[in-house]
mmCIF file of C-alpha atoms in Angstrom:
data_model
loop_
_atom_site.group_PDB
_atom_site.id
_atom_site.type_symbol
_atom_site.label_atom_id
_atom_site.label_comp_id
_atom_site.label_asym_id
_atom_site.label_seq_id
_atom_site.Cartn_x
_atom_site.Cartn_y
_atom_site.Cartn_z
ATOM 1 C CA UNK A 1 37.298 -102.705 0.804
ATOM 2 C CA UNK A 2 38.048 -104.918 4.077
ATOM 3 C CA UNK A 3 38.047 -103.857 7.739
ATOM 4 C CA UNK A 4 39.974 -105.434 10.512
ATOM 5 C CA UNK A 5 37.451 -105.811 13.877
ATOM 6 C CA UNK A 6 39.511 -106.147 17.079
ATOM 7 C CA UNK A 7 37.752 -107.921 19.916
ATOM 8 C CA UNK A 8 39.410 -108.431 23.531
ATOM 9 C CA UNK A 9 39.940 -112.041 24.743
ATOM 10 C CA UNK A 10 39.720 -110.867 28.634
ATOM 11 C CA UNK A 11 36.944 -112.049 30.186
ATOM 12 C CA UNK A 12 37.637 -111.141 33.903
ATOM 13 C CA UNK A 13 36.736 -107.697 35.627
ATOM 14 C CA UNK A 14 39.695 -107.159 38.211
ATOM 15 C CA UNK A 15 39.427 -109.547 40.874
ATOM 16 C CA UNK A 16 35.967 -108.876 41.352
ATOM 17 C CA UNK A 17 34.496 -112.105 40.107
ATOM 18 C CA UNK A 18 32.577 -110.724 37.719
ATOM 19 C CA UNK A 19 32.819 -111.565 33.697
ATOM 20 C CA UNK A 20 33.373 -108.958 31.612
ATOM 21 C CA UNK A 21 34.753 -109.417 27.846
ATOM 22 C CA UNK A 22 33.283 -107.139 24.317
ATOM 23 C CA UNK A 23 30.217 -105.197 24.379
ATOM 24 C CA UNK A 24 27.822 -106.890 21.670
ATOM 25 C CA UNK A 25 25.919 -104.013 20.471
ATOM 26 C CA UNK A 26 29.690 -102.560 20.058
ATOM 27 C CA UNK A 27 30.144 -104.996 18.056
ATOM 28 C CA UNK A 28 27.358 -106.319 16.095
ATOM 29 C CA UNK A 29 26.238 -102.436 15.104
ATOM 30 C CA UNK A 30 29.383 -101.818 13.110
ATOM 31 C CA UNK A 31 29.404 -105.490 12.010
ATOM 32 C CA UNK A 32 26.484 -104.784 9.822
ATOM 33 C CA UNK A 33 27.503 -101.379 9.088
ATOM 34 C CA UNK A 34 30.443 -102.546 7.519
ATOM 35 C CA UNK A 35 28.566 -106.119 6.071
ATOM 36 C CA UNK A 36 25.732 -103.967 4.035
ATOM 37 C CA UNK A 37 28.246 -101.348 3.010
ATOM 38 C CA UNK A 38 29.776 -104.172 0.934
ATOM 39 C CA UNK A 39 32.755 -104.345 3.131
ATOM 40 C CA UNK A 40 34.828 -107.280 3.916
ATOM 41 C CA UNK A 41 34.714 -107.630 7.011
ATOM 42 C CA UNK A 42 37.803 -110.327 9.244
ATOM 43 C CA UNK A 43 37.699 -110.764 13.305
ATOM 44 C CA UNK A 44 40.295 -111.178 15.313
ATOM 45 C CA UNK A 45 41.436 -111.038 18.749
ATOM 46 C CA UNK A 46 44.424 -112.184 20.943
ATOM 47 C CA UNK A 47 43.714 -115.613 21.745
ATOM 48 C CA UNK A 48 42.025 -115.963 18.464
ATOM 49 C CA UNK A 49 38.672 -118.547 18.575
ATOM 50 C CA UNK A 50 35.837 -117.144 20.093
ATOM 51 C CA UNK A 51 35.926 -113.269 22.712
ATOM 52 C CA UNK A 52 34.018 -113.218 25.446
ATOM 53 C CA UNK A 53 30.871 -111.692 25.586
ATOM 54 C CA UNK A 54 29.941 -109.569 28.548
ATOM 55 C CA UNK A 55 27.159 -111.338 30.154
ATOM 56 C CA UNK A 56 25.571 -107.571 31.036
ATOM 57 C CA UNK A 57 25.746 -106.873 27.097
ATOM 58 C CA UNK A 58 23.575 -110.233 26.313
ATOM 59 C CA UNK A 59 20.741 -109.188 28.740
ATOM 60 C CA UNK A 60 17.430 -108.973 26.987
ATOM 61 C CA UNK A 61 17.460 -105.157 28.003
ATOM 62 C CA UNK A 62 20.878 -104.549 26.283
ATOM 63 C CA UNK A 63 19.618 -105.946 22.942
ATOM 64 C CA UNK A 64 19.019 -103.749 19.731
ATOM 65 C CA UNK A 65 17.905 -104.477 16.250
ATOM 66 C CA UNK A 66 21.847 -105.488 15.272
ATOM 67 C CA UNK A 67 22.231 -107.872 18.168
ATOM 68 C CA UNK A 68 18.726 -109.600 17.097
ATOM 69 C CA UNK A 69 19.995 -109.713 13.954
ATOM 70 C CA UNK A 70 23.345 -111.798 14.837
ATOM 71 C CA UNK A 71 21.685 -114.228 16.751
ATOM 72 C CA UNK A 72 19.564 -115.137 13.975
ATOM 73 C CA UNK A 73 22.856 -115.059 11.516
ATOM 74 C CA UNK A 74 24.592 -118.158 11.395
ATOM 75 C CA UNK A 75 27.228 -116.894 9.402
ATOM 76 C CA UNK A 76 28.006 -114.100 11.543
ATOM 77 C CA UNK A 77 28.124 -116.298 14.868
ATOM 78 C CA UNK A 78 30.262 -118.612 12.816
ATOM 79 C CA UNK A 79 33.018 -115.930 12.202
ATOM 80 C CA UNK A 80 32.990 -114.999 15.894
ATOM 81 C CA UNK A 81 33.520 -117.481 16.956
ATOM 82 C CA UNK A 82 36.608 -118.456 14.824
ATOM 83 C CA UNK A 83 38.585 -115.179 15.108
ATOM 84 C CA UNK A 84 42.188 -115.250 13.882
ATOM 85 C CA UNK A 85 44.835 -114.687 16.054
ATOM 86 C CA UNK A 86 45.952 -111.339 16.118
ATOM 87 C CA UNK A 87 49.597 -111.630 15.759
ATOM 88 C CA UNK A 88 48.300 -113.527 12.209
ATOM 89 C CA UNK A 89 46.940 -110.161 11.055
ATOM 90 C CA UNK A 90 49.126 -106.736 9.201
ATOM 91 C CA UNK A 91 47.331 -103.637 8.940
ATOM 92 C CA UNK A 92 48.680 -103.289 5.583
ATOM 93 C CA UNK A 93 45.975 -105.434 4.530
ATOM 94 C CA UNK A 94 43.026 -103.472 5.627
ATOM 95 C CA UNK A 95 41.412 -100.338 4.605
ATOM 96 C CA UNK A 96 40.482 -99.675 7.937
ATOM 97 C CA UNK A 97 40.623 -100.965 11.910
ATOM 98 C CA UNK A 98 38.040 -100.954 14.253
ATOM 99 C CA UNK A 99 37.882 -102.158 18.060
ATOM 100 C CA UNK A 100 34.481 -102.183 19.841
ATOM 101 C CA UNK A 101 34.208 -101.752 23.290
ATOM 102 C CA UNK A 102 33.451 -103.508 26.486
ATOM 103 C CA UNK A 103 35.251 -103.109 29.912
ATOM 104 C CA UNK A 104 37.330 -106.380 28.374
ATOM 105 C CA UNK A 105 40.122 -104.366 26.355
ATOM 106 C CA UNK A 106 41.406 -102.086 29.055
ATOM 107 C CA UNK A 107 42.824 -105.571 30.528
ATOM 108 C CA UNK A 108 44.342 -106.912 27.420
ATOM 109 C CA UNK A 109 44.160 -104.834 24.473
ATOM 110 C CA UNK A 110 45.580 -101.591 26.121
ATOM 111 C CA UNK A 111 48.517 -103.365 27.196
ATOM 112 C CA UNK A 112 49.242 -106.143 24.175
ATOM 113 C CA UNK A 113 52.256 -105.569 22.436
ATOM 114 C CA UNK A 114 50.574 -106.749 19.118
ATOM 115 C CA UNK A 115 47.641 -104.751 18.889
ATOM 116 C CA UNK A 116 50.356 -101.398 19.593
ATOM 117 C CA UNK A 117 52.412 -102.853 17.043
ATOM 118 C CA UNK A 118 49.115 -103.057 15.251
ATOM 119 C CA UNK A 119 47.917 -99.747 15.346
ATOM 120 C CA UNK A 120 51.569 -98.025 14.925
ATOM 121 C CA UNK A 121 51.355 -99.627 11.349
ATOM 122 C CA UNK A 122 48.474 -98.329 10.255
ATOM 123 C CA UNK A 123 49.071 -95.326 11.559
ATOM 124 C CA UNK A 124 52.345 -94.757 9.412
ATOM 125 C CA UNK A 125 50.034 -95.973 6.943
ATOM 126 C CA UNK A 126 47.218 -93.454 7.623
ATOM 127 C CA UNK A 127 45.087 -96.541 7.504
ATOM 128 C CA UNK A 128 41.484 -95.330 9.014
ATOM 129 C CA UNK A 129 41.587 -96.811 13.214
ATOM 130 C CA UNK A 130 38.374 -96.379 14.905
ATOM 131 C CA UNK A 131 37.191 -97.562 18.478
ATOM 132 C CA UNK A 132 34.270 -96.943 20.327
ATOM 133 C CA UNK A 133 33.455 -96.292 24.143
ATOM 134 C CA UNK A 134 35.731 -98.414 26.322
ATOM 135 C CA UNK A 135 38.018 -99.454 22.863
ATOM 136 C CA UNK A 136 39.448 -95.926 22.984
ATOM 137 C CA UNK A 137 41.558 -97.021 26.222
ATOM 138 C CA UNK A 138 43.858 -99.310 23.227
ATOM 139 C CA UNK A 139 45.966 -96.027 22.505
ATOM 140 C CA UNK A 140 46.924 -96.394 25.781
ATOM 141 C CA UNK A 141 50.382 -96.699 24.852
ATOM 142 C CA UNK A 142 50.610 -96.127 20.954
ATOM 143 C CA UNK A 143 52.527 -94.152 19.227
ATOM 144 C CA UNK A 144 52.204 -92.195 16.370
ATOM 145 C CA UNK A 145 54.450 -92.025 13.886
ATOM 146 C CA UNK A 146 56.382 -88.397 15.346
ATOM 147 C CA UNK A 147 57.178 -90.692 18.290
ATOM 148 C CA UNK A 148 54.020 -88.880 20.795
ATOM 149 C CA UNK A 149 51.319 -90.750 22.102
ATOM 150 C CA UNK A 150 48.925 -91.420 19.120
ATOM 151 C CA UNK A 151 46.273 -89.189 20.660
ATOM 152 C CA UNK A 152 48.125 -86.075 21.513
ATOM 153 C CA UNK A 153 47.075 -82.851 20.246
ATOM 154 C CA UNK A 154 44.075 -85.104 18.512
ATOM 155 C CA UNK A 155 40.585 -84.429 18.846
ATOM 156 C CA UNK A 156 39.205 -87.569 20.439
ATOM 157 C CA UNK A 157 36.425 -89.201 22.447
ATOM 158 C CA UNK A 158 35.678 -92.323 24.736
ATOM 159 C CA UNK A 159 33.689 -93.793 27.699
ATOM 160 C CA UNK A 160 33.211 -90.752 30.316
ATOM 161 C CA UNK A 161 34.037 -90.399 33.969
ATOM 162 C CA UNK A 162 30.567 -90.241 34.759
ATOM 163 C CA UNK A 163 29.666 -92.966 32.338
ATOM 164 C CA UNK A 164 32.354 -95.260 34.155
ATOM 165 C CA UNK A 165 30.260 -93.452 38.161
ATOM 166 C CA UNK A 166 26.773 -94.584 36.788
ATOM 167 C CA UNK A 167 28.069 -98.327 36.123
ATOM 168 C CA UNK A 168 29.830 -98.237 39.474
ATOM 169 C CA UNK A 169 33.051 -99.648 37.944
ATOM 170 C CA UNK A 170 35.363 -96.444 38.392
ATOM 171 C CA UNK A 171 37.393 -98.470 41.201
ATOM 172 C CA UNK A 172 37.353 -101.743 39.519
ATOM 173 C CA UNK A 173 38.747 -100.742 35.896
ATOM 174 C CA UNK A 174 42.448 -100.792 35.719
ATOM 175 C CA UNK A 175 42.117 -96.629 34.303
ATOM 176 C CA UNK A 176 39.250 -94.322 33.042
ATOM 177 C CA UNK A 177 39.667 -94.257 29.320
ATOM 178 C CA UNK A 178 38.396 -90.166 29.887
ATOM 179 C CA UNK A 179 41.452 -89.659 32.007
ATOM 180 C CA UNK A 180 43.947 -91.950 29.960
ATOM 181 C CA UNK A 181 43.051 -89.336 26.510
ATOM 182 C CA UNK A 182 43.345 -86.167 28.403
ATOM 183 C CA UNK A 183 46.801 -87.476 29.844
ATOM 184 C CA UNK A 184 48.057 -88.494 26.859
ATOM 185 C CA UNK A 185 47.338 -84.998 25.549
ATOM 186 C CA UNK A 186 44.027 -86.042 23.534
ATOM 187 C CA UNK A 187 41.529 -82.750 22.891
ATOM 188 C CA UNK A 188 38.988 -84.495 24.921
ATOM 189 C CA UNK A 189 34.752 -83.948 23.668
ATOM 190 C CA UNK A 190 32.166 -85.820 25.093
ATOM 191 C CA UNK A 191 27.811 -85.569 24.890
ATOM 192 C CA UNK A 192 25.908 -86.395 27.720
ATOM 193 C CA UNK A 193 26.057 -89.199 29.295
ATOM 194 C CA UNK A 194 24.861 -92.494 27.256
ATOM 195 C CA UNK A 195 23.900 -90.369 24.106
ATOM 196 C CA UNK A 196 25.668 -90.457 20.691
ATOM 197 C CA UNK A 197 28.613 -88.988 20.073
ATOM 198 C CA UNK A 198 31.677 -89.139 17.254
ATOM 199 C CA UNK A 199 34.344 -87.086 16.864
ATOM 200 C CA UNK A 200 36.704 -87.599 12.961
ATOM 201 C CA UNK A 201 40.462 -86.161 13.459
ATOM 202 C CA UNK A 202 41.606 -87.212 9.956
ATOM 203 C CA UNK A 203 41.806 -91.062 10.121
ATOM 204 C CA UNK A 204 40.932 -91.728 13.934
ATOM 205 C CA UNK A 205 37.689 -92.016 14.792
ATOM 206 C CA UNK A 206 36.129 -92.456 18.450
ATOM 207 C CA UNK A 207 32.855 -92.953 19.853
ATOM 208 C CA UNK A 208 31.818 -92.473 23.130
ATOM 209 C CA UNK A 209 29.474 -95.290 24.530
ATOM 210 C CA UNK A 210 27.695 -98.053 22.911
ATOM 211 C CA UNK A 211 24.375 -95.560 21.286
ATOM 212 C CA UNK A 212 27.756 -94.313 19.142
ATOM 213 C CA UNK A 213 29.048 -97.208 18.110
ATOM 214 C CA UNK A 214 26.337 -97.428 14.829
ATOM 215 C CA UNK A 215 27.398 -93.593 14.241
ATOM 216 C CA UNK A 216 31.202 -94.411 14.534
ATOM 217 C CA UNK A 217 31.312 -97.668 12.325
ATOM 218 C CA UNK A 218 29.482 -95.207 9.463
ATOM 219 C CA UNK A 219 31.977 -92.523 10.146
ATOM 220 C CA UNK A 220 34.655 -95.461 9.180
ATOM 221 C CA UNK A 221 32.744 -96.705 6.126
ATOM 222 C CA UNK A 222 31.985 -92.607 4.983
ATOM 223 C CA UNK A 223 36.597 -92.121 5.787
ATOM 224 C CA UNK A 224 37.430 -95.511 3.518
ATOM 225 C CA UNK A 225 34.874 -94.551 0.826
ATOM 226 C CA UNK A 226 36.413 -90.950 0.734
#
């Protein structure tokens, strides 16, 4: 079984001056998820080479057992830092795709015509997509294959209004990924704020904030496995 992991290359929030760029729990979580599931397991992003970390996310107060674990894994660093380009990548190749969060995708990802290529493709394949807190904001502007927005009529989830409030970022971010679904006709859920919370519509899977991220990545694994 492989997965495809989609990390943003933008590493600016607004014009703020601030760095911004993946979410490393978001990331390293599902990472091992997927690893000591037995999965096979390629990064990529749209620059290719090594995403951005946001700085915030590699504070010693943001770390967890998973992001201990990847700095002490040589291998691991070694693939991050040598992501593939994305428009190297087909969907048809992987069982499932799965985009971690970060503010850092709502710039790039959201709006790259590769990564909506991307996901329309393995959504005509029914190829498992999952994405977790910020990540969600990539459907943005896909498709599914009836030609609505990929989310419509879909129960989803994704980083909350009052998520966005607490990290006083709701006027920096470009939209609020809790807005974006319910305009684009996703059956919005959500938990409180910062706890876990997953919601499975077939083969899309969401996660609210980064405590889901672990819960969403085994949702994946538990869809792939059947």
């Amino acid at each position: 079984m492989k997965v495809l992991m989609v990390l943003t290359s933008h590493d600016q929030m607004g014009d703020t001056g601030h760095k911004t760029g993946f979410w490393l729990e978001e990331f390293a979580s599902p990472y091992y998820a997927f690893v000591d599931a037995g999965i096979d397991v390629t990064l990529a992003s749209p620059a290719g080479g090594q995403p951005p970390v946001d700085p915030n996310s590699d504070a010693e107060d943001a770390q967890t057992d998973a992001t201990r674990r990847f700095k002490q894994d040589t291998e691991a660093r070694k693939a991050l830092a040598n992501t593939l380009k994305l428009d190297s990548v087909s969907s048809s190749d992987y069982d499932a795709i799965f985009y971690p969060g970060g503010h850092g995708p709502l710039w790039d990802l959201a709006e790259d015509p590769t990564s909506i290529t991307l996901l329309e493709a393995a959504a005509g394949n029914s190829t498992v997509i999952g994405a977790v807190c910020h990540a969600p904001g990539v459907f943005r502007h896909v498709k599914g294959p009836n030609g609505d927005a990929l989310v419509k009529g879909r129960k989803v989830t994704g980083f909350t209004n009052s998520e966005e409030a607490a990290v006083q970022l709701t006027d920096v971010v470009p939209f609020l990924v809790e807005d974006m679904l319910k305009e684009s006709g996703g059956e919005y859920s959500r938990t409180d704020d910062w706890g876990s919370h997953v919601v499975v519509d077939d083969n899309l899977i969401t996660g609210q904030n980064p405590a889901s991220s672990e819960d969403a990545a085994k949702a994946v694994i538990k869809a792939i496995k059947g």
